[in-house]
Amino acid sequence: IFDNIGTNDVIAGAVEVLVGVDTTTQEDATTTTATGINDPTPDPPSITTVTANAWVIAIGSSTEADIPTAPTNYINLIEDQSTGTNIMMATREIASPGAENPGTFGGIVGDASDSWCAATVAVRPAANGGPAALAGHGLLLSHRRNRLVQLAA
């Protein structure tokens, strides 16, 4: 769902559902964020997982409406474009804990008038030893004047 509020305000939302996530500590690491101007390509920042089989979710938004491709080795790409915003995210299971840099989303051309914002989230699997499993897609992200805005969960 997209809601173009005004010239500089654009909000986009979607949902991703993972099953098998630790119910006590859902995030495996502190979420990282980044923004960029004069460039259309979201570049989710590095995150360091601490648990084997954690899922890393790369999230991006751009003012350029080109259809994106997932960062290298990421799967389950979801994307949607509307006037003024382009949202995207993809996932990757990280077998061994450590630093993970998703890299940029591809396929977005744009120009120097574009801007982007991005986040990287690490999700901890449940303690039963199995990895979290993707059950559906989504995200909650706002691209508002080139910064991430936290929305109520």
GROMACS .gro file of N, CA and C in nm, residues 14-103:
model
  270
   14ALA      N    1   0.493  -0.309   0.374
   14ALA     CA    2   0.468  -0.447   0.333
   14ALA      C    3   0.496  -0.534   0.456
   15VAL      N    4   0.482  -0.665   0.443
   15VAL     CA    5   0.500  -0.754   0.558
   15VAL      C    6   0.583  -0.875   0.519
   16GLU      N    7   0.677  -0.914   0.606
   16GLU     CA    8   0.752  -1.039   0.587
   16GLU      C    9   0.728  -1.123   0.712
   17VAL      N   10   0.697  -1.249   0.692
   17VAL     CA   11   0.668  -1.338   0.804
   17VAL      C   12   0.770  -1.452   0.803
   18LEU      N   13   0.840  -1.468   0.915
   18LEU     CA   14   0.932  -1.579   0.933
   18LEU      C   15   0.877  -1.666   1.045
   19VAL      N   16   0.880  -1.797   1.028
   19VAL     CA   17   0.842  -1.889   1.135
   19VAL      C   18   0.970  -1.953   1.188
   20GLY      N   19   0.967  -1.999   1.312
   20GLY     CA   20   1.085  -2.059   1.372
   20GLY      C   21   1.180  -1.956   1.428
   21VAL      N   22   1.128  -1.837   1.457
   21VAL     CA   23   1.210  -1.730   1.514
   21VAL      C   24   1.207  -1.741   1.666
   22ASP      N   25   1.318  -1.712   1.731
   22ASP     CA   26   1.326  -1.712   1.877
   22ASP      C   27   1.221  -1.615   1.931
   23THR      N   28   1.135  -1.662   2.018
   23THR     CA   29   1.026  -1.577   2.068
   23THR      C   30   1.070  -1.485   2.181
   24THR      N   31   1.187  -1.508   2.238
   24THR     CA   32   1.237  -1.421   2.345
   24THR      C   33   1.325  -1.310   2.289
   25THR      N   34   1.416  -1.346   2.200
   25THR     CA   35   1.508  -1.249   2.139
   25THR      C   36   1.496  -1.263   1.988
   26GLN      N   37   1.407  -1.185   1.930
   26GLN     CA   38   1.383  -1.197   1.785
   26GLN      C   39   1.498  -1.144   1.701
   27GLU      N   40   1.558  -1.033   1.743
   27GLU     CA   41   1.668  -0.976   1.665
   27GLU      C   42   1.800  -1.036   1.712
   28ASP      N   43   1.879  -1.081   1.617
   28ASP     CA   44   2.008  -1.143   1.648
   28ASP      C   45   2.117  -1.039   1.665
   29ALA      N   46   2.095  -0.919   1.617
   29ALA     CA   47   2.190  -0.808   1.628
   29ALA      C   48   2.112  -0.678   1.616
   30THR      N   49   2.175  -0.569   1.655
   30THR     CA   50   2.112  -0.438   1.643
   30THR      C   51   2.096  -0.403   1.495
   31THR      N   52   1.976  -0.363   1.456
   31THR     CA   53   1.949  -0.325   1.318
   31THR      C   54   2.040  -0.210   1.277
   32THR      N   55   2.092  -0.216   1.154
   32THR     CA   56   2.177  -0.110   1.102
   32THR      C   57   2.102  -0.036   0.992
   33THR      N   58   2.130   0.094   0.976
   33THR     CA   59   2.062   0.176   0.876
   33THR      C   60   2.163   0.262   0.800
   34ALA      N   61   2.123   0.305   0.682
   34ALA     CA   62   2.207   0.393   0.601
   34ALA      C   63   2.117   0.473   0.507
   35THR      N   64   2.166   0.588   0.462
   35THR     CA   65   2.096   0.670   0.364
   35THR      C   66   2.196   0.722   0.263
   36GLY      N   67   2.146   0.765   0.149
   36GLY     CA   68   2.232   0.822   0.047
   36GLY      C   69   2.157   0.923  -0.038
   37ILE      N   70   2.228   1.025  -0.084
   37ILE     CA   71   2.171   1.123  -0.174
   37ILE      C   72   2.253   1.124  -0.303
   38ASN      N   73   2.196   1.183  -0.408
   38ASN     CA   74   2.262   1.192  -0.538
   38ASN      C   75   2.294   1.055  -0.595
   39ASP      N   76   2.212   0.955  -0.562
   39ASP     CA   77   2.234   0.817  -0.604
   39ASP      C   78   2.103   0.740  -0.583
   40PRO      N   79   2.063   0.654  -0.676
   40PRO     CA   80   1.936   0.583  -0.660
   40PRO      C   81   1.945   0.444  -0.597
   41THR      N   82   2.067   0.394  -0.569
   41THR     CA   83   2.084   0.252  -0.536
   41THR      C   84   2.098   0.226  -0.387
   42PRO      N   85   1.998   0.164  -0.322
   42PRO     CA   86   2.008   0.133  -0.180
   42PRO      C   87   2.123   0.037  -0.151
   43ASP      N   88   2.195   0.066  -0.043
   43ASP     CA   89   2.310  -0.015  -0.003
   43ASP      C   90   2.295  -0.050   0.146
   44PRO      N   91   2.220  -0.159   0.176
   44PRO     CA   92   2.202  -0.198   0.316
   44PRO      C   93   2.338  -0.221   0.383
   45PRO      N   94   2.358  -0.164   0.502
   45PRO     CA   95   2.488  -0.173   0.568
   45PRO      C   96   2.516  -0.310   0.628
   46SER      N   97   2.640  -0.331   0.663
   46SER     CA   98   2.685  -0.456   0.725
   46SER      C   99   2.620  -0.475   0.862
   47ILE      N  100   2.601  -0.600   0.899
   47ILE     CA  101   2.550  -0.637   1.030
   47ILE      C  102   2.628  -0.761   1.075
   48THR      N  103   2.645  -0.778   1.206
   48THR     CA  104   2.719  -0.893   1.256
   48THR      C  105   2.625  -0.985   1.333
   49THR      N  106   2.600  -1.103   1.278
   49THR     CA  107   2.514  -1.200   1.344
   49THR      C  108   2.593  -1.271   1.454
   50VAL      N  109   2.520  -1.323   1.554
   50VAL     CA  110   2.587  -1.394   1.664
   50VAL      C  111   2.537  -1.537   1.679
   51THR      N  112   2.436  -1.575   1.600
   51THR     CA  113   2.376  -1.708   1.611
   51THR      C  114   2.380  -1.778   1.476
   52ALA      N  115   2.415  -1.906   1.477
   52ALA     CA  116   2.415  -1.985   1.354
   52ALA      C  117   2.274  -1.991   1.296
   53ASN      N  118   2.264  -1.986   1.165
   53ASN     CA  119   2.138  -1.995   1.090
   53ASN      C  120   2.046  -1.875   1.108
   54ALA      N  121   2.102  -1.761   1.146
   54ALA     CA  122   2.022  -1.638   1.154
   54ALA      C  123   1.984  -1.596   1.012
   55TRP      N  124   1.870  -1.531   0.999
   55TRP     CA  125   1.829  -1.474   0.871
   55TRP      C  126   1.868  -1.327   0.870
   56VAL      N  127   1.928  -1.281   0.761
   56VAL     CA  128   1.955  -1.139   0.742
   56VAL      C  129   1.857  -1.089   0.639
   57ILE      N  130   1.792  -0.979   0.671
   57ILE     CA  131   1.695  -0.917   0.581
   57ILE      C  132   1.752  -0.783   0.535
   58ALA      N  133   1.777  -0.770   0.407
   58ALA     CA  134   1.824  -0.646   0.346
   58ALA      C  135   1.702  -0.569   0.297
   59ILE      N  136   1.688  -0.445   0.341
   59ILE     CA  137   1.571  -0.364   0.310
   59ILE      C  138   1.618  -0.234   0.243
   60GLY      N  139   1.548  -0.192   0.140
   60GLY     CA  140   1.585  -0.067   0.075
   60GLY      C  141   1.466   0.008   0.020
   61SER      N  142   1.488   0.137   0.000
   61SER     CA  143   1.389   0.223  -0.063
   61SER      C  144   1.464   0.325  -0.148
   62SER      N  145   1.408   0.358  -0.264
   62SER     CA  146   1.471   0.453  -0.354
   62SER      C  147   1.365   0.543  -0.414
   63THR      N  148   1.404   0.664  -0.450
   63THR     CA  149   1.311   0.754  -0.519
   63THR      C  150   1.299   0.717  -0.667
   64GLU      N  151   1.387   0.629  -0.717
   64GLU     CA  152   1.381   0.582  -0.856
   64GLU      C  153   1.296   0.457  -0.864
   65ALA      N  154   1.204   0.453  -0.959
   65ALA     CA  155   1.106   0.344  -0.968
   65ALA      C  156   1.149   0.226  -1.054
   66ASP      N  157   1.279   0.213  -1.087
   66ASP     CA  158   1.324   0.097  -1.164
   66ASP      C  159   1.303  -0.032  -1.083
   67ILE      N  160   1.277  -0.142  -1.152
   67ILE     CA  161   1.257  -0.271  -1.084
   67ILE      C  162   1.394  -0.323  -1.038
   68PRO      N  163   1.410  -0.347  -0.907
   68PRO     CA  164   1.540  -0.389  -0.854
   68PRO      C  165   1.565  -0.539  -0.866
   69THR      N  166   1.690  -0.575  -0.846
   69THR     CA  167   1.728  -0.715  -0.828
   69THR      C  168   1.787  -0.727  -0.687
   70ALA      N  169   1.785  -0.847  -0.631
   70ALA     CA  170   1.834  -0.870  -0.495
   70ALA      C  171   1.986  -0.858  -0.490
   71PRO      N  172   2.040  -0.822  -0.373
   71PRO     CA  173   2.186  -0.827  -0.357
   71PRO      C  174   2.236  -0.970  -0.384
   72THR      N  175   2.361  -0.984  -0.422
   72THR     CA  176   2.421  -1.113  -0.452
   72THR      C  177   2.402  -1.211  -0.336
   73ASN      N  178   2.358  -1.332  -0.367
   73ASN     CA  179   2.334  -1.441  -0.272
   73ASN      C  180   2.211  -1.422  -0.184
   74TYR      N  181   2.129  -1.323  -0.213
   74TYR     CA  182   2.004  -1.301  -0.139
   74TYR      C  183   1.888  -1.354  -0.222
   75ILE      N  184   1.785  -1.403  -0.155
   75ILE     CA  185   1.669  -1.463  -0.221
   75ILE      C  186   1.542  -1.397  -0.169
   76ASN      N  187   1.430  -1.445  -0.216
   76ASN     CA  188   1.298  -1.400  -0.171
   76ASN      C  189   1.278  -1.250  -0.190
   77LEU      N  190   1.325  -1.197  -0.302
   77LEU     CA  191   1.310  -1.055  -0.330
   77LEU      C  192   1.163  -1.017  -0.338
   78ILE      N  193   1.126  -0.914  -0.267
   78ILE     CA  194   0.997  -0.850  -0.291
   78ILE      C  195   1.026  -0.706  -0.325
   79GLU      N  196   0.946  -0.650  -0.411
   79GLU     CA  197   0.967  -0.512  -0.453
   79GLU      C  198   0.834  -0.457  -0.501
   80ASP      N  199   0.821  -0.327  -0.490
   80ASP     CA  200   0.702  -0.260  -0.541
   80ASP      C  201   0.738  -0.115  -0.569
   81GLN      N  202   0.685  -0.064  -0.677
   81GLN     CA  203   0.715   0.071  -0.719
   81GLN      C  204   0.587   0.154  -0.722
   82SER      N  205   0.602   0.281  -0.690
   82SER     CA  206   0.493   0.376  -0.699
   82SER      C  207   0.555   0.513  -0.722
   83THR      N  208   0.475   0.609  -0.760
   83THR     CA  209   0.527   0.743  -0.781
   83THR      C  210   0.598   0.791  -0.655
   84GLY      N  211   0.725   0.820  -0.666
   84GLY     CA  212   0.800   0.876  -0.555
   84GLY      C  213   0.868   0.775  -0.465
   85THR      N  214   0.842   0.646  -0.481
   85THR     CA  215   0.911   0.550  -0.397
   85THR      C  216   0.921   0.414  -0.464
   86ASN      N  217   1.019   0.339  -0.419
   86ASN     CA  218   1.046   0.205  -0.469
   86ASN      C  219   1.095   0.127  -0.348
   87ILE      N  220   1.020   0.029  -0.302
   87ILE     CA  221   1.061  -0.047  -0.185
   87ILE      C  222   1.105  -0.187  -0.226
   88MET      N  223   1.199  -0.243  -0.148
   88MET     CA  224   1.252  -0.374  -0.183
   88MET      C  225   1.311  -0.438  -0.059
   89MET      N  226   1.312  -0.570  -0.058
   89MET     CA  227   1.385  -0.642   0.045
   89MET      C  228   1.409  -0.784  -0.001
   90ALA      N  229   1.513  -0.844   0.059
   90ALA     CA  230   1.550  -0.981   0.026
   90ALA      C  231   1.615  -1.043   0.149
   91THR      N  232   1.621  -1.176   0.151
   91THR     CA  233   1.670  -1.245   0.270
   91THR      C  234   1.785  -1.339   0.236
   92ARG      N  235   1.863  -1.371   0.340
   92ARG     CA  236   1.969  -1.470   0.327
   92ARG      C  237   1.989  -1.536   0.463
   93GLU      N  238   1.998  -1.668   0.463
   93GLU     CA  239   2.030  -1.740   0.586
   93GLU      C  240   2.182  -1.742   0.601
   94ILE      N  241   2.229  -1.709   0.721
   94ILE     CA  242   2.373  -1.704   0.749
   94ILE      C  243   2.408  -1.823   0.837
   95ALA      N  244   2.473  -1.923   0.781
   95ALA     CA  245   2.501  -2.048   0.853
   95ALA      C  246   2.594  -2.028   0.972
   96SER      N  247   2.700  -1.951   0.953
   96SER     CA  248   2.798  -1.928   1.060
   96SER      C  249   2.794  -1.782   1.102
   97PRO      N  250   2.788  -1.753   1.232
   97PRO     CA  251   2.781  -1.614   1.278
   97PRO      C  252   2.902  -1.533   1.232
   98GLY      N  253   2.879  -1.403   1.213
   98GLY     CA  254   2.987  -1.313   1.173
   98GLY      C  255   2.933  -1.196   1.097
   99ALA      N  256   3.024  -1.113   1.046
   99ALA     CA  257   2.987  -0.994   0.971
   99ALA      C  258   2.926  -1.032   0.836
  100GLU      N  259   2.818  -0.966   0.800
  100GLU     CA  260   2.750  -0.988   0.672
  100GLU      C  261   2.717  -0.853   0.611
  101ASN      N  262   2.771  -0.828   0.493
  101ASN     CA  263   2.741  -0.705   0.420
  101ASN      C  264   2.660  -0.744   0.297
  102PRO      N  265   2.529  -0.713   0.296
  102PRO     CA  266   2.444  -0.755   0.184
  102PRO      C  267   2.488  -0.701   0.048
  103GLY      N  268   2.548  -0.584   0.044
  103GLY     CA  269   2.579  -0.521  -0.084
  103GLY      C  270   2.457  -0.448  -0.137
   0.00000   0.00000   0.00000
